[in-house]
Coordinates of C-alpha atoms and ligand atoms in Angstrom, one line a residue:
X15 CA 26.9 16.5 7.9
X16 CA 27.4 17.5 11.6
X17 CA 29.4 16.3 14.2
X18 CA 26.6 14.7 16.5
X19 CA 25.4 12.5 13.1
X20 CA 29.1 11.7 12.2
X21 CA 29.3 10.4 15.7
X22 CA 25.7 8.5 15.7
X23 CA 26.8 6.1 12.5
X24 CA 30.0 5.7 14.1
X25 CA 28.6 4.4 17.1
X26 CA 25.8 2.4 15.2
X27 CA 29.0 0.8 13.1
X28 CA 30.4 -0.1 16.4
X29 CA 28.0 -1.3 19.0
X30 CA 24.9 -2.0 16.5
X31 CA 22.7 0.1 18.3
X32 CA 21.2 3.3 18.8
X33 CA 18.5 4.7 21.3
X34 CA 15.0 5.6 19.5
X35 CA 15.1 8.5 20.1
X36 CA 19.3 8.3 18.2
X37 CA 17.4 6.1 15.2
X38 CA 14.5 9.0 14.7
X39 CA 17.1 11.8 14.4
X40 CA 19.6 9.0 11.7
X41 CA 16.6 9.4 10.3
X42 CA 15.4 13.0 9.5
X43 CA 19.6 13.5 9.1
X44 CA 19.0 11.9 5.7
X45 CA 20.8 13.3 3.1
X46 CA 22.8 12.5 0.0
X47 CA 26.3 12.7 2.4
X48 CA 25.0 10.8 5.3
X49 CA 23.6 8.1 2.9
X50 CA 26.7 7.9 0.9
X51 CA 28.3 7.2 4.3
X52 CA 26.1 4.6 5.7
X53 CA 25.8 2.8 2.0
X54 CA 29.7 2.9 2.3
X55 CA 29.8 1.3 6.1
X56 CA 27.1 -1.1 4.9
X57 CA 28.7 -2.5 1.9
X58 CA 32.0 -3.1 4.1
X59 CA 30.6 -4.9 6.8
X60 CA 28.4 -7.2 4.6
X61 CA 31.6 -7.6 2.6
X62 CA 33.3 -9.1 5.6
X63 CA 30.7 -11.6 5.9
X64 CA 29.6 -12.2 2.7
X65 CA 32.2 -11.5 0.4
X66 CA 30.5 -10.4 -2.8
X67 CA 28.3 -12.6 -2.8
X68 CA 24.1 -12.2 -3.3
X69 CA 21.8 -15.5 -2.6
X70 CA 18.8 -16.2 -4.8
X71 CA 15.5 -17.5 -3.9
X72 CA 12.9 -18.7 -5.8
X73 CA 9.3 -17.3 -5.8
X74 CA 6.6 -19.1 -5.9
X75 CA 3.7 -17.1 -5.6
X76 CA 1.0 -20.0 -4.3
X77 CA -2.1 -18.8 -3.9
X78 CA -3.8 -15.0 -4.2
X79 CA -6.8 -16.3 -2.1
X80 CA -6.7 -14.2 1.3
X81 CA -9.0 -13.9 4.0
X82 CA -7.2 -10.9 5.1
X83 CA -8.3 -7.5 4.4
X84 CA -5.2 -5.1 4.9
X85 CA -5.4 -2.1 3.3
X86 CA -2.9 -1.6 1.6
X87 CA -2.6 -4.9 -0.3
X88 CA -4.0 -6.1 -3.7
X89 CA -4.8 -9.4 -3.1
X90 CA -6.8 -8.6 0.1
X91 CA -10.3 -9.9 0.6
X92 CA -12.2 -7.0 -0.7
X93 CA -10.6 -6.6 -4.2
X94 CA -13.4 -7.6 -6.4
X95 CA -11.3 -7.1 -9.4
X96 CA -8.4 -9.9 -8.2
X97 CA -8.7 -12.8 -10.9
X98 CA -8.2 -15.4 -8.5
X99 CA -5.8 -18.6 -8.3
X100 CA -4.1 -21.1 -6.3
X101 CA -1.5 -23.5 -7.4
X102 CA -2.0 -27.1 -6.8
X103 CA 0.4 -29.5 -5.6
X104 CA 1.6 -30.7 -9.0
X105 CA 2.5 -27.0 -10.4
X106 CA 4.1 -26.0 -7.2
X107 CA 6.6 -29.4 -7.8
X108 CA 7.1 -28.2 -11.0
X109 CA 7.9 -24.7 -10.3
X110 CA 10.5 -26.6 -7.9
X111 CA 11.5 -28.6 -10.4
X112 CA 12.2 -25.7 -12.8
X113 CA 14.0 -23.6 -10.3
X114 CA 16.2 -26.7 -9.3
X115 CA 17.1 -27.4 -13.0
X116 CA 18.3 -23.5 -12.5
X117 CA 20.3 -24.1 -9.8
X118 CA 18.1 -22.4 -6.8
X119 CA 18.3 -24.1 -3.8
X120 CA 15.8 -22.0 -1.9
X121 CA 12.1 -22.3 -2.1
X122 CA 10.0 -19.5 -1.0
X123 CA 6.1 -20.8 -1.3
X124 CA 4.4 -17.2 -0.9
X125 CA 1.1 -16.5 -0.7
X126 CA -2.2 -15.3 0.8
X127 CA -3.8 -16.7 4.2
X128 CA -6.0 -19.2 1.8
X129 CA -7.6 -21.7 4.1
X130 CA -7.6 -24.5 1.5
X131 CA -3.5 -24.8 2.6
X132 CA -5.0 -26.5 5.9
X133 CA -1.7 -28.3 8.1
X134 CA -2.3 -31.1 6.1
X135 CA -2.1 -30.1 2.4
X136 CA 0.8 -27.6 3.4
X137 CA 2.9 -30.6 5.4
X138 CA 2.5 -32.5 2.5
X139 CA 3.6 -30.1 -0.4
X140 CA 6.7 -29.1 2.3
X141 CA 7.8 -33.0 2.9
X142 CA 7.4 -34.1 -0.7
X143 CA 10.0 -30.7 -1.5
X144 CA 12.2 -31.5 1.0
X145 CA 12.6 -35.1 -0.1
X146 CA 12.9 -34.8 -3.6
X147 CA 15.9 -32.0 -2.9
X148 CA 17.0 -32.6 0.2
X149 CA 20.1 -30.3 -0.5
X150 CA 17.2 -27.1 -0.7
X151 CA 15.9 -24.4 2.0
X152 CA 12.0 -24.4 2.3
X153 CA 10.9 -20.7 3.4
X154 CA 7.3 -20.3 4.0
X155 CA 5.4 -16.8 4.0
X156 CA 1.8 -17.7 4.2
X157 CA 0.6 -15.3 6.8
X158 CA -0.6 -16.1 10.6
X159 CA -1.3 -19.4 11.5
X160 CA -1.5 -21.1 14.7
X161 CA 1.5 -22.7 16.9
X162 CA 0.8 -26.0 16.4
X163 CA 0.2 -25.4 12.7
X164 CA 4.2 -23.7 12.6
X165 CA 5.1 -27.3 14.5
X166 CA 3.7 -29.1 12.5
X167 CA 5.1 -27.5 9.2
X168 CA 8.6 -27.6 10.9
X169 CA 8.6 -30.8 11.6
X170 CA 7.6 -31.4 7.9
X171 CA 11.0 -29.8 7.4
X172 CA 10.2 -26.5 6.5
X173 CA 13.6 -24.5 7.7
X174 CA 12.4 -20.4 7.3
X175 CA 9.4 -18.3 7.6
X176 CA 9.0 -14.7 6.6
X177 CA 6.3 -12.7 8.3
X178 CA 6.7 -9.4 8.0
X179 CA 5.5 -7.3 11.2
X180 CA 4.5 -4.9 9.0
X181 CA 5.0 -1.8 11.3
X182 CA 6.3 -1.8 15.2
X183 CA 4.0 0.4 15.9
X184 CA 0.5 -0.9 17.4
X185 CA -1.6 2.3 16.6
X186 CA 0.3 2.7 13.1
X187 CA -0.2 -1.2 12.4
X188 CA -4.0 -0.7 13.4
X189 CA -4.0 2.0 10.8
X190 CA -3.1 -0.4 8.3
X191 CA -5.4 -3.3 8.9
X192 CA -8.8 -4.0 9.6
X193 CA -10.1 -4.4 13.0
X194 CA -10.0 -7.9 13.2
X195 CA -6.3 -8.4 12.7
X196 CA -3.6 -7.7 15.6
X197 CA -0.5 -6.7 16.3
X198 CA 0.1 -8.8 19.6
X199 CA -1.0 -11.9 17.1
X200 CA 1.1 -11.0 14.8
X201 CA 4.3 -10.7 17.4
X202 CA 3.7 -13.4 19.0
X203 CA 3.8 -15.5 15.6
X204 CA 7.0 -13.9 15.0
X205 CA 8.2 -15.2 18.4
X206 CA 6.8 -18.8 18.4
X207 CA 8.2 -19.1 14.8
X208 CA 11.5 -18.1 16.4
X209 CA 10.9 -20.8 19.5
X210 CA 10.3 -23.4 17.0
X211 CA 13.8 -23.4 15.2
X212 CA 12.8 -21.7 11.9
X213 CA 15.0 -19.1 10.5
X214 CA 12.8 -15.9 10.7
X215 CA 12.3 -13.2 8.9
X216 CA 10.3 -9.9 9.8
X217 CA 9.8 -6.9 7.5
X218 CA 8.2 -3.6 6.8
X219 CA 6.8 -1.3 3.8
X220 CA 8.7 2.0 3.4
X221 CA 6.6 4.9 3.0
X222 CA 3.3 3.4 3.9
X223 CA 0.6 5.9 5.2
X224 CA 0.9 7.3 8.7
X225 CA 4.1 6.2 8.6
X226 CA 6.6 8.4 10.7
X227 CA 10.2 8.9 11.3
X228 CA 9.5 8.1 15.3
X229 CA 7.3 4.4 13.3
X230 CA 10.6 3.4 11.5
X231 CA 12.6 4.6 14.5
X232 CA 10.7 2.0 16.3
X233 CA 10.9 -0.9 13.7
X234 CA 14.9 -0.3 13.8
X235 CA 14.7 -0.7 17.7
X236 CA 12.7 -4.1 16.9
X237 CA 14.7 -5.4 14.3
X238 CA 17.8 -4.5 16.8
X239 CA 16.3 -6.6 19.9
X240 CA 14.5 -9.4 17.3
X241 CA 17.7 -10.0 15.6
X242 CA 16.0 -11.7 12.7
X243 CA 17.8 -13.9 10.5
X244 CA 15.7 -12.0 7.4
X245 CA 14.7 -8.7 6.9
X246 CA 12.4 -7.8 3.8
X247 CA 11.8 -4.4 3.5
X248 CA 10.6 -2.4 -0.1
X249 CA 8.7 0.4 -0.4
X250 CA 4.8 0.7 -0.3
X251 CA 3.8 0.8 -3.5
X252 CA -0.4 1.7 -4.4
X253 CA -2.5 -0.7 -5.7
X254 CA -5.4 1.1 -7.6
X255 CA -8.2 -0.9 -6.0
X256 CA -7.3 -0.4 -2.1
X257 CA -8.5 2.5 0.3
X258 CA -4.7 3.6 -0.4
X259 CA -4.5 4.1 -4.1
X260 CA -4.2 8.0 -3.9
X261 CA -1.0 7.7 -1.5
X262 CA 2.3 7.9 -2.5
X263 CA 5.2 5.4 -3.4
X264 CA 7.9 4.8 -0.5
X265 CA 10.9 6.4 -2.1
X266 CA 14.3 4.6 -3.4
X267 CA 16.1 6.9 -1.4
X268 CA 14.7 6.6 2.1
X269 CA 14.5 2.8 1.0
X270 CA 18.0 2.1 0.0
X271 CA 18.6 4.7 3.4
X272 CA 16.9 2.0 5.9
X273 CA 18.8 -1.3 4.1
X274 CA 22.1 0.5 5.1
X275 CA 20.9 1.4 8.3
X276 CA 19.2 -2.4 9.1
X277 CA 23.1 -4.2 7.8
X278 CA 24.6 -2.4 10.6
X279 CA 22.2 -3.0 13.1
X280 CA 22.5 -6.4 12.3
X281 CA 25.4 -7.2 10.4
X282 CA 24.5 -11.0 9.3
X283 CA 21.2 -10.0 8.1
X284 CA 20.1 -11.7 5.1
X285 CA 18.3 -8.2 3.2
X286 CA 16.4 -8.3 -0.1
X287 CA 16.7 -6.4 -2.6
X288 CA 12.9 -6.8 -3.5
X289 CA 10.7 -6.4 -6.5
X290 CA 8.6 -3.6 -4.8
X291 CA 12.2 -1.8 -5.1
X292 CA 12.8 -3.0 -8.4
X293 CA 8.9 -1.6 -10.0
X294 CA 9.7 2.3 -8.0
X295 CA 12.9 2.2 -9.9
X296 CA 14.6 0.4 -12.9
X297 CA 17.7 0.0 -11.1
X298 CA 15.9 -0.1 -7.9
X299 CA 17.2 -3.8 -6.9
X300 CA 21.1 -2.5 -8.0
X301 CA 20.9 0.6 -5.6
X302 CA 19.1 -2.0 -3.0
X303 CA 22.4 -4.1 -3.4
X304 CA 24.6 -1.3 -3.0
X305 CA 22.9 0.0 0.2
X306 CA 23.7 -3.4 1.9
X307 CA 21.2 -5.6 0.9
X308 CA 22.2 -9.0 -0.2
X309 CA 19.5 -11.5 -1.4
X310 CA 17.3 -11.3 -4.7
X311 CA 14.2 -13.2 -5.4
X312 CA 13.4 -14.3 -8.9
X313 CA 9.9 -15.3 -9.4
X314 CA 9.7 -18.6 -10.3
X315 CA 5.8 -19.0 -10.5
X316 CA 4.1 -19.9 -14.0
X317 CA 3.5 -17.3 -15.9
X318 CA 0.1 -17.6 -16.4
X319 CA -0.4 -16.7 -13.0
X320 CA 2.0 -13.8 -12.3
X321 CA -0.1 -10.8 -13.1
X322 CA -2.4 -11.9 -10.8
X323 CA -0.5 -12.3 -7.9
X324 CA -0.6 -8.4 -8.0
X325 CA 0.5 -6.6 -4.4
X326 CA 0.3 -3.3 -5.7
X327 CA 0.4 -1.6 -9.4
X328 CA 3.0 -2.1 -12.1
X329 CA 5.1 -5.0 -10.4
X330 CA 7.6 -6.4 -12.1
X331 CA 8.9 -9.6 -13.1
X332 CA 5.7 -10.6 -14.6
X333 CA 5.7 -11.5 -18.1
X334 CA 9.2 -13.6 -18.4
X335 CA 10.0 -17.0 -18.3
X336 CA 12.0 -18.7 -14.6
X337 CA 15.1 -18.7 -16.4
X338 CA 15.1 -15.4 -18.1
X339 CA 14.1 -13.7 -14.4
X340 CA 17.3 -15.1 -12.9
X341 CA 19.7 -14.5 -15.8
X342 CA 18.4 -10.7 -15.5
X343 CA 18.9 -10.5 -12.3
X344 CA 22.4 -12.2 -12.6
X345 CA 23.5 -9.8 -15.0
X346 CA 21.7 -6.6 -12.6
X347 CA 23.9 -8.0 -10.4
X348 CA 27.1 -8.6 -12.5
X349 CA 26.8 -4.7 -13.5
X350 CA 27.2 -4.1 -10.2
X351 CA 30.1 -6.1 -9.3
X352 CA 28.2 -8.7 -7.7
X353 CA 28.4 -12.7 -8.0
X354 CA 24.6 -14.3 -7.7
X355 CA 25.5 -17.9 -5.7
X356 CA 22.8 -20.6 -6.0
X357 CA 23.8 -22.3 -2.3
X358 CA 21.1 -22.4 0.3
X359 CA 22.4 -19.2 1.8
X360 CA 21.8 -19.3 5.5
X361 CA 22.9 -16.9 7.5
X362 CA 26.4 -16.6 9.2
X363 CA 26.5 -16.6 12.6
Ligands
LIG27 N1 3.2 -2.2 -1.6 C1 4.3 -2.7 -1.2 N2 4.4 -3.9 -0.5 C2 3.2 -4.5 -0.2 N3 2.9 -5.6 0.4 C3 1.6 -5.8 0.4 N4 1.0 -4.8 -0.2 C4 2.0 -4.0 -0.6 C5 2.0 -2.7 -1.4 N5 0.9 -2.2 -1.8 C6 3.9 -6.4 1.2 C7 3.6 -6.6 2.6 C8 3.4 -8.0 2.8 C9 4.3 -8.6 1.7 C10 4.0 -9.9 1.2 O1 4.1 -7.7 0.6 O2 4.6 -6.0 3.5 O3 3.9 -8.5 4.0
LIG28 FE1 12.7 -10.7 -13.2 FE2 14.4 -9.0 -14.6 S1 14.5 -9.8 -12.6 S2 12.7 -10.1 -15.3

């Protein structure tokens, strides 16, 4: 490692930035010394915050009914061979119900941009959550919706949103979606979600086509200005009936590489370890953890429905019970000389 890249993770350790141009070269310097390194600076500085600790939530994958077409996703319009599903009220409360008995105290209610969850049936599945276990985080990633609808679903007490932003890059996010969808839309969800008091989180795809080391240079600039309070990153993985089922995986490597670097940007970060990690890699979500990351998310949707709610090929996680998802991923994270705590798990500011 050379002097100049020894002196770029030292300054990124100390003032949690870099200049783009700084985050592209990080970037190409990849290699197994300078990840050691950062994995090494990473794992210190979320140990001062977080002790040893990783935070569960629970996944419950609502609906694989999308009126979005991305590219790169399984679930997206197009797919003529998604089985299709959507939870109703009464499974969701018992997937909630199931996951409480198990002692998570986060609900993440995933799923596609499904117009059936209108303001009204979403508020309503949110506030009946919230006061049956009032003790529990509600995090919503349901894709782009309007202002009012975010104000709305706050004030039902919904406390986090994940959006991912996908890419920072306009032209490279216009590469990965259709025409109709846009990147100014999608920011400025990311920033009213931010006005409105939730705790955000944005997020990317490693290794998804036409990305470049100046694209993730730019998504480390944006997570350094955003500041959000979540990050989910994995690696792209194909899904066999997209226009990008010849491309390759992200990699662990440059995955686990990213995670390091996005902890130091951001030290308080609360960073999966996420499933797309976990299906490149049996010990994906361990090597996640060790890079920095800190959160794991169990699926806790029925298991009737799991295989459908199918991103891209060979996930994960899809065949066992709730309760034997989270004892796995305890003991992953035992082996690794972590401690999985069941507390809501906000960030620490
Ligand atoms: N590989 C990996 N991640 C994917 N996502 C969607 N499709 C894929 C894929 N093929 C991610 C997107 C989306 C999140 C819910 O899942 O980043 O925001
Ligand atoms: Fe879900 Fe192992 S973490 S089965």
């Amino acid at each position: 490692m050379n002097e100049y890249i020894l002196s770029l993770i030292n300054t990124l350790s100390e003032s949690h930035s870099l200049t783009l141009e700084q985050y592209r070269t990080l970037i190409d310097a990849r290699c197994v010394a300078t990840a050691a390194l950062l994995a090494e600076k990473a794992a210190a500085v979320r140990k001062s915050i977080y002790g040893n600790n990783v935070y569960v939530r629970g996944l419950i994958e609502v609906s694989n009914i999308c009126k979005n077409d991305c590219l790169y996703c399984g679930i997206r319009r197009s797919n003529r061979n998604c089985d299709r599903y959507r939870l109703s009220k009464e499974q969701i409360m018992e997937c909630a119900a199931e996951g409480y008995r198990l002692g998570f105290r986060t609900f993440v209610l995933q799923g596609g941009e499904d117009s059936y969850y209108t303001d009204d049936v979403l508020c309503d599945i949110v506030t009946d959550i919230k006061s049956h276990y009032p003790d529990c985080a509600v995090t919503l990633s349901m894709g782009e919706r309007s202002r009012e609808s975010y104000a709305s679903l706050r004030r039902a007490g919904a406390d986090r949103y994940l959006l991912r932003h996908e890419t920072a890059d306009k032209v490279h996010y216009e590469s990965l979606h259709p025409a109709e969808m846009s990147f100014d839309n999608r920011m400025r969800c990311l920033h009213g979600l931010r006005e409105l008091g939730y705790q955000v989180g944005c997020g990317f795809m490693v290794g998804s086509p036409n990305q470049t080391a100046e694209t993730l240079a730019e998504d480390l600039k944006f997570i350094e200005e955003f500041k959000p309070d979540m990050c989910g990153i994995g690696p792209f993985v194909p899904h066999k009936d997209t226009p990008f089922r010849d491309h390759p995986a992200g990699t662990v490597e440059l995955t686990c590489y990213l995670l390091s670097i996005i902890r130091l940007i951001h030290p308080p970060v609360l960073l999966p370890a996420t499933t797309a990690l976990g299906t490149i890699h049996p010990e994906g979500r361990e090597m996640g953890i060790q890079s920095g990351a800190n959160v794991v998310m169990p699926n806790l949707s029925p298991v009737s429905v799991r295989k459908k709610y199918e991103l891209y090929d060979n996930k994960i996680c899809t065949g066992e019970e709730s309760a034997q998802c989270k004892d796995c991923l305890s003991a992953r994270m035992e082996s690794v000389g972590y401690r999985v705590v069941t507390d809501r798990g906000d960030i620490k500011k």
